[in-house]
Each structure stands twice: as C-alpha cells, then as structure tokens.
JSON list of C-alpha atoms in Angstrom, two decimals:
[
{"chain": "A", "resi": 1, "resn": "MET", "atom": "CA", "xyz": [-60.05, -20.24, -26.72]},
{"chain": "A", "resi": 2, "resn": "SER", "atom": "CA", "xyz": [-60.87, -16.62, -25.83]},
{"chain": "A", "resi": 3, "resn": "ILE", "atom": "CA", "xyz": [-59.28, -13.57, -27.42]},
{"chain": "A", "resi": 4, "resn": "THR", "atom": "CA", "xyz": [-57.26, -12.93, -24.26]},
{"chain": "A", "resi": 5, "resn": "PHE", "atom": "CA", "xyz": [-55.67, -16.35, -24.41]},
{"chain": "A", "resi": 6, "resn": "GLU", "atom": "CA", "xyz": [-55.13, -16.11, -28.15]},
{"chain": "A", "resi": 7, "resn": "ILE", "atom": "CA", "xyz": [-53.00, -13.04, -27.47]},
{"chain": "A", "resi": 8, "resn": "LEU", "atom": "CA", "xyz": [-51.15, -14.87, -24.69]},
{"chain": "A", "resi": 9, "resn": "LYS", "atom": "CA", "xyz": [-50.83, -18.10, -26.67]},
{"chain": "A", "resi": 10, "resn": "PRO", "atom": "CA", "xyz": [-47.01, -17.92, -27.04]},
{"chain": "A", "resi": 11, "resn": "ILE", "atom": "CA", "xyz": [-46.65, -17.56, -23.26]},
{"chain": "A", "resi": 12, "resn": "ILE", "atom": "CA", "xyz": [-49.21, -20.32, -22.67]},
{"chain": "A", "resi": 13, "resn": "ASP", "atom": "CA", "xyz": [-47.35, -22.66, -25.01]},
{"chain": "A", "resi": 14, "resn": "PHE", "atom": "CA", "xyz": [-44.07, -21.86, -23.26]},
{"chain": "A", "resi": 15, "resn": "VAL", "atom": "CA", "xyz": [-45.54, -22.49, -19.79]},
{"chain": "A", "resi": 16, "resn": "ILE", "atom": "CA", "xyz": [-47.15, -25.76, -20.88]},
{"chain": "A", "resi": 17, "resn": "SER", "atom": "CA", "xyz": [-43.92, -27.00, -22.45]},
{"chain": "A", "resi": 18, "resn": "PHE", "atom": "CA", "xyz": [-41.77, -25.89, -19.51]},
{"chain": "A", "resi": 19, "resn": "ILE", "atom": "CA", "xyz": [-43.92, -27.47, -16.82]},
{"chain": "A", "resi": 20, "resn": "SER", "atom": "CA", "xyz": [-44.63, -30.61, -18.84]},
{"chain": "A", "resi": 21, "resn": "THR", "atom": "CA", "xyz": [-40.87, -31.12, -19.29]},
{"chain": "A", "resi": 22, "resn": "LEU", "atom": "CA", "xyz": [-39.56, -30.20, -15.83]},
{"chain": "A", "resi": 23, "resn": "GLY", "atom": "CA", "xyz": [-42.53, -30.98, -13.57]},
{"chain": "A", "resi": 24, "resn": "TYR", "atom": "CA", "xyz": [-42.50, -29.36, -10.12]},
{"chain": "A", "resi": 25, "resn": "PRO", "atom": "CA", "xyz": [-39.12, -27.65, -10.69]},
{"chain": "A", "resi": 26, "resn": "GLY", "atom": "CA", "xyz": [-40.73, -26.02, -13.74]},
{"chain": "A", "resi": 27, "resn": "ILE", "atom": "CA", "xyz": [-43.50, -24.55, -11.57]},
{"chain": "A", "resi": 28, "resn": "PHE", "atom": "CA", "xyz": [-40.89, -23.38, -9.06]},
{"chain": "A", "resi": 29, "resn": "LEU", "atom": "CA", "xyz": [-38.68, -21.70, -11.67]},
{"chain": "A", "resi": 30, "resn": "LEU", "atom": "CA", "xyz": [-41.56, -20.02, -13.51]},
{"chain": "A", "resi": 31, "resn": "SER", "atom": "CA", "xyz": [-42.90, -18.70, -10.20]},
{"chain": "A", "resi": 32, "resn": "ILE", "atom": "CA", "xyz": [-39.48, -17.24, -9.41]},
{"chain": "A", "resi": 33, "resn": "LEU", "atom": "CA", "xyz": [-39.52, -15.41, -12.75]},
{"chain": "A", "resi": 34, "resn": "GLU", "atom": "CA", "xyz": [-43.09, -14.21, -12.22]},
{"chain": "A", "resi": 35, "resn": "SER", "atom": "CA", "xyz": [-42.16, -12.65, -8.86]},
{"chain": "A", "resi": 36, "resn": "ALA", "atom": "CA", "xyz": [-38.88, -11.30, -10.24]},
{"chain": "A", "resi": 37, "resn": "LEU", "atom": "CA", "xyz": [-40.65, -8.90, -12.62]},
{"chain": "A", "resi": 38, "resn": "ILE", "atom": "CA", "xyz": [-40.73, -11.25, -15.62]},
{"chain": "A", "resi": 39, "resn": "PRO", "atom": "CA", "xyz": [-44.24, -11.11, -17.17]},
{"chain": "A", "resi": 40, "resn": "ILE", "atom": "CA", "xyz": [-45.21, -14.79, -16.89]},
{"chain": "A", "resi": 41, "resn": "PRO", "atom": "CA", "xyz": [-48.66, -14.69, -15.26]},
{"chain": "A", "resi": 42, "resn": "SER", "atom": "CA", "xyz": [-49.39, -16.98, -12.33]},
{"chain": "A", "resi": 43, "resn": "GLU", "atom": "CA", "xyz": [-52.90, -17.05, -13.82]},
{"chain": "A", "resi": 44, "resn": "ILE", "atom": "CA", "xyz": [-51.41, -19.38, -16.44]},
{"chain": "A", "resi": 45, "resn": "ILE", "atom": "CA", "xyz": [-48.82, -21.25, -14.36]},
{"chain": "A", "resi": 46, "resn": "MET", "atom": "CA", "xyz": [-51.06, -22.41, -11.53]},
{"chain": "A", "resi": 47, "resn": "PRO", "atom": "CA", "xyz": [-54.32, -23.26, -13.37]},
{"chain": "A", "resi": 48, "resn": "PHE", "atom": "CA", "xyz": [-52.40, -25.39, -15.88]},
{"chain": "A", "resi": 49, "resn": "SER", "atom": "CA", "xyz": [-50.66, -27.11, -12.97]},
{"chain": "A", "resi": 50, "resn": "GLY", "atom": "CA", "xyz": [-54.09, -27.60, -11.42]},
{"chain": "A", "resi": 51, "resn": "PHE", "atom": "CA", "xyz": [-55.25, -29.26, -14.61]},
{"chain": "A", "resi": 52, "resn": "LEU", "atom": "CA", "xyz": [-52.29, -31.66, -14.33]},
{"chain": "A", "resi": 53, "resn": "VAL", "atom": "CA", "xyz": [-53.48, -32.41, -10.80]},
{"chain": "A", "resi": 54, "resn": "SER", "atom": "CA", "xyz": [-56.94, -33.23, -12.14]},
{"chain": "A", "resi": 55, "resn": "ASN", "atom": "CA", "xyz": [-55.55, -35.83, -14.54]},
{"chain": "A", "resi": 56, "resn": "GLY", "atom": "CA", "xyz": [-53.32, -37.42, -11.89]},
{"chain": "A", "resi": 57, "resn": "THR", "atom": "CA", "xyz": [-49.98, -36.10, -13.15]},
{"chain": "A", "resi": 58, "resn": "PHE", "atom": "CA", "xyz": [-49.27, -33.83, -10.15]},
{"chain": "A", "resi": 59, "resn": "GLU", "atom": "CA", "xyz": [-50.16, -33.76, -6.47]},
{"chain": "A", "resi": 60, "resn": "PRO", "atom": "CA", "xyz": [-52.01, -30.60, -5.30]},
{"chain": "A", "resi": 61, "resn": "VAL", "atom": "CA", "xyz": [-49.98, -29.78, -2.18]},
{"chain": "A", "resi": 62, "resn": "SER", "atom": "CA", "xyz": [-46.70, -30.12, -4.08]},
{"chain": "A", "resi": 63, "resn": "VAL", "atom": "CA", "xyz": [-48.00, -27.84, -6.86]},
{"chain": "A", "resi": 64, "resn": "VAL", "atom": "CA", "xyz": [-49.04, -25.10, -4.42]},
{"chain": "A", "resi": 65, "resn": "LEU", "atom": "CA", "xyz": [-45.80, -25.31, -2.44]},
{"chain": "A", "resi": 66, "resn": "ALA", "atom": "CA", "xyz": [-43.65, -25.26, -5.60]},
{"chain": "A", "resi": 67, "resn": "GLY", "atom": "CA", "xyz": [-45.42, -22.11, -6.77]},
{"chain": "A", "resi": 68, "resn": "THR", "atom": "CA", "xyz": [-45.37, -20.48, -3.35]},
{"chain": "A", "resi": 69, "resn": "PHE", "atom": "CA", "xyz": [-41.70, -21.08, -2.62]},
{"chain": "A", "resi": 70, "resn": "GLY", "atom": "CA", "xyz": [-40.91, -19.91, -6.15]},
{"chain": "A", "resi": 71, "resn": "ASN", "atom": "CA", "xyz": [-42.83, -16.70, -5.48]},
{"chain": "A", "resi": 72, "resn": "LEU", "atom": "CA", "xyz": [-40.95, -16.25, -2.22]},
{"chain": "A", "resi": 73, "resn": "VAL", "atom": "CA", "xyz": [-37.53, -16.63, -3.86]},
{"chain": "A", "resi": 74, "resn": "GLY", "atom": "CA", "xyz": [-38.45, -14.31, -6.74]},
{"chain": "A", "resi": 75, "resn": "SER", "atom": "CA", "xyz": [-39.87, -11.73, -4.33]},
{"chain": "A", "resi": 76, "resn": "ILE", "atom": "CA", "xyz": [-36.72, -11.80, -2.19]},
{"chain": "A", "resi": 77, "resn": "LEU", "atom": "CA", "xyz": [-34.60, -11.20, -5.29]},
{"chain": "A", "resi": 78, "resn": "THR", "atom": "CA", "xyz": [-36.83, -8.25, -6.23]},
{"chain": "A", "resi": 79, "resn": "TYR", "atom": "CA", "xyz": [-36.76, -6.98, -2.64]},
{"chain": "A", "resi": 80, "resn": "TYR", "atom": "CA", "xyz": [-32.97, -6.85, -2.66]},
{"chain": "A", "resi": 81, "resn": "LEU", "atom": "CA", "xyz": [-33.00, -5.23, -6.08]},
{"chain": "A", "resi": 82, "resn": "GLY", "atom": "CA", "xyz": [-35.09, -2.47, -4.52]},
{"chain": "A", "resi": 83, "resn": "ILE", "atom": "CA", "xyz": [-32.58, -2.09, -1.67]},
{"chain": "A", "resi": 84, "resn": "LYS", "atom": "CA", "xyz": [-29.47, -2.10, -3.85]},
{"chain": "A", "resi": 85, "resn": "ALA", "atom": "CA", "xyz": [-30.70, -0.21, -6.92]},
{"chain": "A", "resi": 86, "resn": "GLY", "atom": "CA", "xyz": [-32.90, 2.38, -5.29]},
{"chain": "A", "resi": 87, "resn": "ARG", "atom": "CA", "xyz": [-35.83, 4.32, -6.67]},
{"chain": "A", "resi": 88, "resn": "ALA", "atom": "CA", "xyz": [-33.96, 6.37, -9.30]},
{"chain": "A", "resi": 89, "resn": "PHE", "atom": "CA", "xyz": [-32.45, 3.27, -10.94]},
{"chain": "A", "resi": 90, "resn": "ILE", "atom": "CA", "xyz": [-35.83, 1.54, -11.02]},
{"chain": "A", "resi": 91, "resn": "LEU", "atom": "CA", "xyz": [-37.55, 4.53, -12.62]},
{"chain": "A", "resi": 92, "resn": "ARG", "atom": "CA", "xyz": [-34.82, 4.78, -15.24]},
{"chain": "A", "resi": 93, "resn": "TYR", "atom": "CA", "xyz": [-34.57, 1.14, -16.27]},
{"chain": "A", "resi": 94, "resn": "GLY", "atom": "CA", "xyz": [-37.90, -0.31, -15.16]},
{"chain": "A", "resi": 95, "resn": "LYS", "atom": "CA", "xyz": [-39.42, 0.21, -18.61]},
{"chain": "A", "resi": 96, "resn": "TYR", "atom": "CA", "xyz": [-37.25, -2.62, -19.94]},
{"chain": "A", "resi": 97, "resn": "ILE", "atom": "CA", "xyz": [-39.11, -5.10, -17.75]},
{"chain": "A", "resi": 98, "resn": "LEU", "atom": "CA", "xyz": [-42.53, -3.48, -18.35]},
{"chain": "A", "resi": 99, "resn": "PHE", "atom": "CA", "xyz": [-42.35, -1.71, -14.98]},
{"chain": "A", "resi": 100, "resn": "LYS", "atom": "CA", "xyz": [-43.86, 1.75, -15.27]},
{"chain": "A", "resi": 101, "resn": "LYS", "atom": "CA", "xyz": [-43.51, 4.75, -12.99]},
{"chain": "A", "resi": 102, "resn": "SER", "atom": "CA", "xyz": [-47.22, 4.47, -12.23]},
{"chain": "A", "resi": 103, "resn": "HIS", "atom": "CA", "xyz": [-46.66, 0.92, -10.95]},
{"chain": "A", "resi": 104, "resn": "LEU", "atom": "CA", "xyz": [-44.02, 2.08, -8.51]},
{"chain": "A", "resi": 105, "resn": "GLU", "atom": "CA", "xyz": [-45.98, 5.12, -7.35]},
{"chain": "A", "resi": 106, "resn": "PHE", "atom": "CA", "xyz": [-49.13, 3.07, -6.77]},
{"chain": "A", "resi": 107, "resn": "THR", "atom": "CA", "xyz": [-47.37, 0.36, -4.78]},
{"chain": "A", "resi": 108, "resn": "GLU", "atom": "CA", "xyz": [-45.37, 2.97, -2.86]},
{"chain": "A", "resi": 109, "resn": "GLU", "atom": "CA", "xyz": [-48.59, 4.71, -1.89]},
{"chain": "A", "resi": 110, "resn": "LEU", "atom": "CA", "xyz": [-50.07, 1.45, -0.65]},
{"chain": "A", "resi": 111, "resn": "PHE", "atom": "CA", "xyz": [-46.88, 0.63, 1.22]},
{"chain": "A", "resi": 112, "resn": "GLN", "atom": "CA", "xyz": [-46.78, 4.04, 2.91]},
{"chain": "A", "resi": 113, "resn": "LYS", "atom": "CA", "xyz": [-50.41, 3.79, 3.98]},
{"chain": "A", "resi": 114, "resn": "TYR", "atom": "CA", "xyz": [-50.50, 0.23, 5.22]},
{"chain": "A", "resi": 115, "resn": "GLY", "atom": "CA", "xyz": [-46.91, -0.66, 6.09]},
{"chain": "A", "resi": 116, "resn": "ASP", "atom": "CA", "xyz": [-45.41, -4.16, 6.23]},
{"chain": "A", "resi": 117, "resn": "LYS", "atom": "CA", "xyz": [-48.73, -5.97, 5.88]},
{"chain": "A", "resi": 118, "resn": "ILE", "atom": "CA", "xyz": [-49.23, -4.61, 2.36]},
{"chain": "A", "resi": 119, "resn": "SER", "atom": "CA", "xyz": [-46.77, -7.23, 1.09]},
{"chain": "A", "resi": 120, "resn": "PHE", "atom": "CA", "xyz": [-49.36, -9.84, 2.13]},
{"chain": "A", "resi": 121, "resn": "PHE", "atom": "CA", "xyz": [-52.46, -8.22, 0.69]},
{"chain": "A", "resi": 122, "resn": "CYS", "atom": "CA", "xyz": [-50.81, -7.16, -2.57]},
{"chain": "A", "resi": 123, "resn": "ARG", "atom": "CA", "xyz": [-49.88, -10.79, -3.20]},
{"chain": "A", "resi": 124, "resn": "LEU", "atom": "CA", "xyz": [-53.64, -11.31, -3.64]},
{"chain": "A", "resi": 125, "resn": "LEU", "atom": "CA", "xyz": [-53.99, -8.62, -6.33]},
{"chain": "A", "resi": 126, "resn": "PRO", "atom": "CA", "xyz": [-53.37, -9.38, -10.02]},
{"chain": "A", "resi": 127, "resn": "ALA", "atom": "CA", "xyz": [-50.50, -7.37, -11.58]},
{"chain": "A", "resi": 128, "resn": "VAL", "atom": "CA", "xyz": [-49.73, -5.46, -8.36]},
{"chain": "A", "resi": 129, "resn": "ARG", "atom": "CA", "xyz": [-48.50, -8.71, -6.76]},
{"chain": "A", "resi": 130, "resn": "THR", "atom": "CA", "xyz": [-45.63, -8.83, -9.24]},
{"chain": "A", "resi": 131, "resn": "TYR", "atom": "CA", "xyz": [-44.29, -5.39, -8.33]},
{"chain": "A", "resi": 132, "resn": "ILE", "atom": "CA", "xyz": [-44.94, -4.92, -4.60]},
{"chain": "A", "resi": 133, "resn": "SER", "atom": "CA", "xyz": [-41.55, -6.36, -3.60]},
{"chain": "A", "resi": 134, "resn": "LEU", "atom": "CA", "xyz": [-39.72, -3.43, -5.21]},
{"chain": "A", "resi": 135, "resn": "PRO", "atom": "CA", "xyz": [-41.15, -0.66, -3.03]},
{"chain": "A", "resi": 136, "resn": "CYS", "atom": "CA", "xyz": [-40.82, -2.95, -0.02]},
{"chain": "A", "resi": 137, "resn": "GLY", "atom": "CA", "xyz": [-37.11, -3.14, -0.82]},
{"chain": "A", "resi": 138, "resn": "VAL", "atom": "CA", "xyz": [-36.79, 0.56, -1.55]},
{"chain": "A", "resi": 139, "resn": "GLY", "atom": "CA", "xyz": [-38.56, 1.28, 1.74]},
{"chain": "A", "resi": 140, "resn": "LYS", "atom": "CA", "xyz": [-36.36, -1.27, 3.52]},
{"chain": "A", "resi": 141, "resn": "THR", "atom": "CA", "xyz": [-39.27, -2.95, 5.24]},
{"chain": "A", "resi": 142, "resn": "ASN", "atom": "CA", "xyz": [-38.48, -5.62, 7.83]},
{"chain": "A", "resi": 143, "resn": "PHE", "atom": "CA", "xyz": [-37.16, -8.61, 5.90]},
{"chain": "A", "resi": 144, "resn": "VAL", "atom": "CA", "xyz": [-38.58, -11.31, 8.17]},
{"chain": "A", "resi": 145, "resn": "LYS", "atom": "CA", "xyz": [-42.07, -9.79, 8.10]},
{"chain": "A", "resi": 146, "resn": "PHE", "atom": "CA", "xyz": [-41.80, -9.25, 4.36]},
{"chain": "A", "resi": 147, "resn": "SER", "atom": "CA", "xyz": [-40.89, -12.92, 3.81]},
{"chain": "A", "resi": 148, "resn": "ILE", "atom": "CA", "xyz": [-43.68, -14.22, 6.04]},
{"chain": "A", "resi": 149, "resn": "TYR", "atom": "CA", "xyz": [-46.36, -12.01, 4.51]},
{"chain": "A", "resi": 150, "resn": "THR", "atom": "CA", "xyz": [-45.15, -12.80, 0.99]},
{"chain": "A", "resi": 151, "resn": "PHE", "atom": "CA", "xyz": [-45.24, -16.54, 1.67]},
{"chain": "A", "resi": 152, "resn": "LEU", "atom": "CA", "xyz": [-48.73, -16.47, 3.20]},
{"chain": "A", "resi": 153, "resn": "GLY", "atom": "CA", "xyz": [-50.20, -14.24, 0.49]},
{"chain": "A", "resi": 154, "resn": "SER", "atom": "CA", "xyz": [-48.66, -16.38, -2.25]},
{"chain": "A", "resi": 155, "resn": "LEU", "atom": "CA", "xyz": [-49.92, -19.54, -0.57]},
{"chain": "A", "resi": 156, "resn": "ILE", "atom": "CA", "xyz": [-53.51, -18.31, -0.64]},
{"chain": "A", "resi": 157, "resn": "TRP", "atom": "CA", "xyz": [-53.30, -17.00, -4.21]},
{"chain": "A", "resi": 158, "resn": "ASN", "atom": "CA", "xyz": [-51.68, -20.14, -5.60]},
{"chain": "A", "resi": 159, "resn": "SER", "atom": "CA", "xyz": [-54.15, -22.37, -3.76]},
{"chain": "A", "resi": 160, "resn": "MET", "atom": "CA", "xyz": [-57.07, -20.51, -5.36]},
{"chain": "A", "resi": 161, "resn": "LEU", "atom": "CA", "xyz": [-55.60, -20.69, -8.87]},
{"chain": "A", "resi": 162, "resn": "THR", "atom": "CA", "xyz": [-54.64, -24.36, -8.52]},
{"chain": "A", "resi": 163, "resn": "TYR", "atom": "CA", "xyz": [-58.12, -25.21, -7.30]},
{"chain": "A", "resi": 164, "resn": "VAL", "atom": "CA", "xyz": [-59.63, -23.40, -10.29]},
{"chain": "A", "resi": 165, "resn": "GLY", "atom": "CA", "xyz": [-57.40, -25.45, -12.60]},
{"chain": "A", "resi": 166, "resn": "ILE", "atom": "CA", "xyz": [-58.50, -28.66, -10.89]},
{"chain": "A", "resi": 167, "resn": "ILE", "atom": "CA", "xyz": [-62.18, -27.76, -11.21]},
{"chain": "A", "resi": 168, "resn": "PHE", "atom": "CA", "xyz": [-61.88, -26.69, -14.84]},
{"chain": "A", "resi": 169, "resn": "GLY", "atom": "CA", "xyz": [-59.76, -29.65, -15.92]},
{"chain": "A", "resi": 170, "resn": "HIS", "atom": "CA", "xyz": [-59.20, -29.57, -19.68]},
{"chain": "A", "resi": 171, "resn": "ASN", "atom": "CA", "xyz": [-61.03, -26.24, -19.82]},
{"chain": "A", "resi": 172, "resn": "TRP", "atom": "CA", "xyz": [-58.50, -24.50, -17.56]},
{"chain": "A", "resi": 173, "resn": "GLU", "atom": "CA", "xyz": [-57.74, -21.98, -20.33]},
{"chain": "A", "resi": 174, "resn": "ASN", "atom": "CA", "xyz": [-61.22, -20.50, -19.85]},
{"chain": "A", "resi": 175, "resn": "ILE", "atom": "CA", "xyz": [-60.15, -19.10, -16.48]},
{"chain": "A", "resi": 176, "resn": "ASP", "atom": "CA", "xyz": [-60.16, -15.59, -17.96]},
{"chain": "A", "resi": 177, "resn": "LYS", "atom": "CA", "xyz": [-63.97, -15.76, -18.09]},
{"chain": "A", "resi": 178, "resn": "TYR", "atom": "CA", "xyz": [-64.02, -16.26, -14.33]},
{"chain": "A", "resi": 179, "resn": "ALA", "atom": "CA", "xyz": [-61.10, -14.04, -13.39]},
{"chain": "A", "resi": 180, "resn": "ILE", "atom": "CA", "xyz": [-63.58, -11.42, -12.23]},
{"chain": "A", "resi": 181, "resn": "TYR", "atom": "CA", "xyz": [-64.51, -13.70, -9.32]},
{"chain": "A", "resi": 182, "resn": "LEU", "atom": "CA", "xyz": [-60.87, -13.87, -8.22]},
{"chain": "A", "resi": 183, "resn": "ASP", "atom": "CA", "xyz": [-60.72, -10.10, -8.47]},
{"chain": "A", "resi": 184, "resn": "VAL", "atom": "CA", "xyz": [-63.86, -9.81, -6.33]},
{"chain": "A", "resi": 185, "resn": "VAL", "atom": "CA", "xyz": [-62.33, -12.06, -3.67]},
{"chain": "A", "resi": 186, "resn": "SER", "atom": "CA", "xyz": [-59.15, -9.99, -3.76]},
{"chain": "A", "resi": 187, "resn": "VAL", "atom": "CA", "xyz": [-61.07, -6.72, -3.42]},
{"chain": "A", "resi": 188, "resn": "CYS", "atom": "CA", "xyz": [-63.04, -8.12, -0.49]},
{"chain": "A", "resi": 189, "resn": "VAL", "atom": "CA", "xyz": [-59.82, -9.11, 1.26]},
{"chain": "A", "resi": 190, "resn": "ILE", "atom": "CA", "xyz": [-58.30, -5.68, 0.69]},
{"chain": "A", "resi": 191, "resn": "THR", "atom": "CA", "xyz": [-61.50, -3.94, 1.81]},
{"chain": "A", "resi": 192, "resn": "GLY", "atom": "CA", "xyz": [-61.53, -5.99, 4.99]},
{"chain": "A", "resi": 193, "resn": "PHE", "atom": "CA", "xyz": [-57.94, -5.04, 5.65]},
{"chain": "A", "resi": 194, "resn": "VAL", "atom": "CA", "xyz": [-58.59, -1.33, 5.07]},
{"chain": "A", "resi": 195, "resn": "ILE", "atom": "CA", "xyz": [-61.56, -1.40, 7.47]},
{"chain": "A", "resi": 196, "resn": "TRP", "atom": "CA", "xyz": [-59.49, -3.24, 10.09]},
{"chain": "A", "resi": 197, "resn": "PHE", "atom": "CA", "xyz": [-56.61, -0.80, 9.61]},
{"chain": "A", "resi": 198, "resn": "PHE", "atom": "CA", "xyz": [-58.70, 2.33, 10.13]},
{"chain": "A", "resi": 199, "resn": "VAL", "atom": "CA", "xyz": [-60.55, 0.85, 13.11]},
{"chain": "A", "resi": 200, "resn": "LYS", "atom": "CA", "xyz": [-57.21, 0.02, 14.70]},
{"chain": "A", "resi": 201, "resn": "ILE", "atom": "CA", "xyz": [-55.84, 3.52, 14.02]},
{"chain": "A", "resi": 202, "resn": "ARG", "atom": "CA", "xyz": [-58.99, 5.12, 15.44]},
{"chain": "A", "resi": 203, "resn": "LYS", "atom": "CA", "xyz": [-58.78, 3.05, 18.63]},
{"chain": "A", "resi": 204, "resn": "ARG", "atom": "CA", "xyz": [-55.11, 3.92, 19.01]},
{"chain": "A", "resi": 205, "resn": "SER", "atom": "CA", "xyz": [-55.88, 7.61, 18.52]},
{"chain": "A", "resi": 206, "resn": "LYS", "atom": "CA", "xyz": [-58.58, 7.52, 21.20]},
{"chain": "A", "resi": 207, "resn": "THR", "atom": "CA", "xyz": [-56.24, 5.71, 23.58]},
{"chain": "A", "resi": 208, "resn": "ASN", "atom": "CA", "xyz": [-53.54, 8.33, 23.07]},
{"chain": "A", "resi": 209, "resn": "GLN", "atom": "CA", "xyz": [-56.04, 11.14, 23.63]},
{"chain": "A", "resi": 210, "resn": "LYS", "atom": "CA", "xyz": [-57.13, 9.62, 26.94]},
{"chain": "A", "resi": 211, "resn": "ARG", "atom": "CA", "xyz": [-53.52, 9.36, 28.06]},
{"chain": "A", "resi": 212, "resn": "GLU", "atom": "CA", "xyz": [-52.93, 13.00, 27.23]},
{"chain": "A", "resi": 213, "resn": "VAL", "atom": "CA", "xyz": [-55.93, 14.24, 29.25]},
{"chain": "A", "resi": 214, "resn": "PRO", "atom": "CA", "xyz": [-54.61, 15.30, 32.70]},
{"chain": "A", "resi": 215, "resn": "GLN", "atom": "CA", "xyz": [-56.24, 13.64, 35.68]},
{"chain": "A", "resi": 216, "resn": "SER", "atom": "CA", "xyz": [-58.13, 16.07, 37.90]},
{"chain": "A", "resi": 217, "resn": "ASP", "atom": "CA", "xyz": [-57.04, 16.34, 41.52]},
{"chain": "A", "resi": 218, "resn": "LYS", "atom": "CA", "xyz": [-59.35, 14.72, 43.96]}
]
C-alpha cells in the first residue's frame, strides 16, 4: 500500500467496514457525507465499491446510482446551508469542517465566471467538488439547474471511479498511482468548457455590436 493510503488507512478501514456491512445504503450514506463537507473521499468509496462489483458482490449500475443520488442529497443539504447560513457564517465556522477561506474564494470565483454550469464541471474536480455547493447556495443559483448539473457531474465522476475499481479488482487501493489520469481528464473537461464559454461570449458580443450599429438609409 502506498504512503498516501497508509495515511488514509483509518478512513479506508471505515469505508470498507461501512459498505461491507450496509451494502448499497452504505454507499448512499457515505456519498451524502462526502458531498455535505465531511472529508470522506469518493476516491475511496467508489473504487472499493467497484472492486465489490468485480467479485460479484455488487451490480455496477446500482453502485453508480447509489453514489450519485447520495452526492445529490448531500449537495442539496450543502446548498441550503449556503442559503441559510450565508458567507460570513461559513467563513467563521468553516474551519471546523476543514473548509478554508481559500476554498470558498476559489469556488466563488469559478461560480461568478461561469455561472450555473460550474456546479456540473466542479463535480469532476477532486476536492473542489466537495465544496462547490456552498457558493452555489450563497449565490442562490437556480435550484433546478443546480440539481441537474450536480446529478450529471456526479454520475460521470462516480462512473469513472467505479470503473477504475472494477479494472483494478483487489488492487483498487493503488488508484492513487493513477489519480493523475483522472485529473487530466477533469482538466480536459474544464478546458473544453472554458473554450466553449469564451467562444459563446464572443459570438454574443459580436451579435450585440451588430444590433447596435444603425442601419444606413437607402
């Protein structure tokens, strides 16, 4: 086992025991906690569940859906925390759940630049995915869009991690050696979104400029 997983061993042992005992509800509950600012990495939850798929204990679609719906519920709870508590409360007490001011400022900046869709793309980024629901709540983004984007982003992320667990089998704990590839995929997705966003803004700007140009009299 790598150094990273040696450090995380207590969490790994907890996740293994929890899922082994409760099955799909265990995946669902842990995913709620992970999206509700509790530091239980999906990078442990889903690959281990994928390993259980590889040995015939679980069914892949049920694993992905349990994790995804858990993420959705946890994200909604965090979203409403952002609405009710507000920014000042979060900055004051966030440290108790390992939520730093830098986390909030970074996700707020992304949210301000890219709007509602950032809740989708940030679900594909390690660490950031856990916190993005807070600024979405503070910013009072459209709830329906937030829920849809959160579900779709979580679905993709959990599918990738479950697949990795299936491929690795008993060696699922070595996922940290290959986490860079997940990060590369995530960065590619975000880069694609940024390019699309700026192209769209540029086209809109040109359209507005044309509308503002007065038509010459014939």
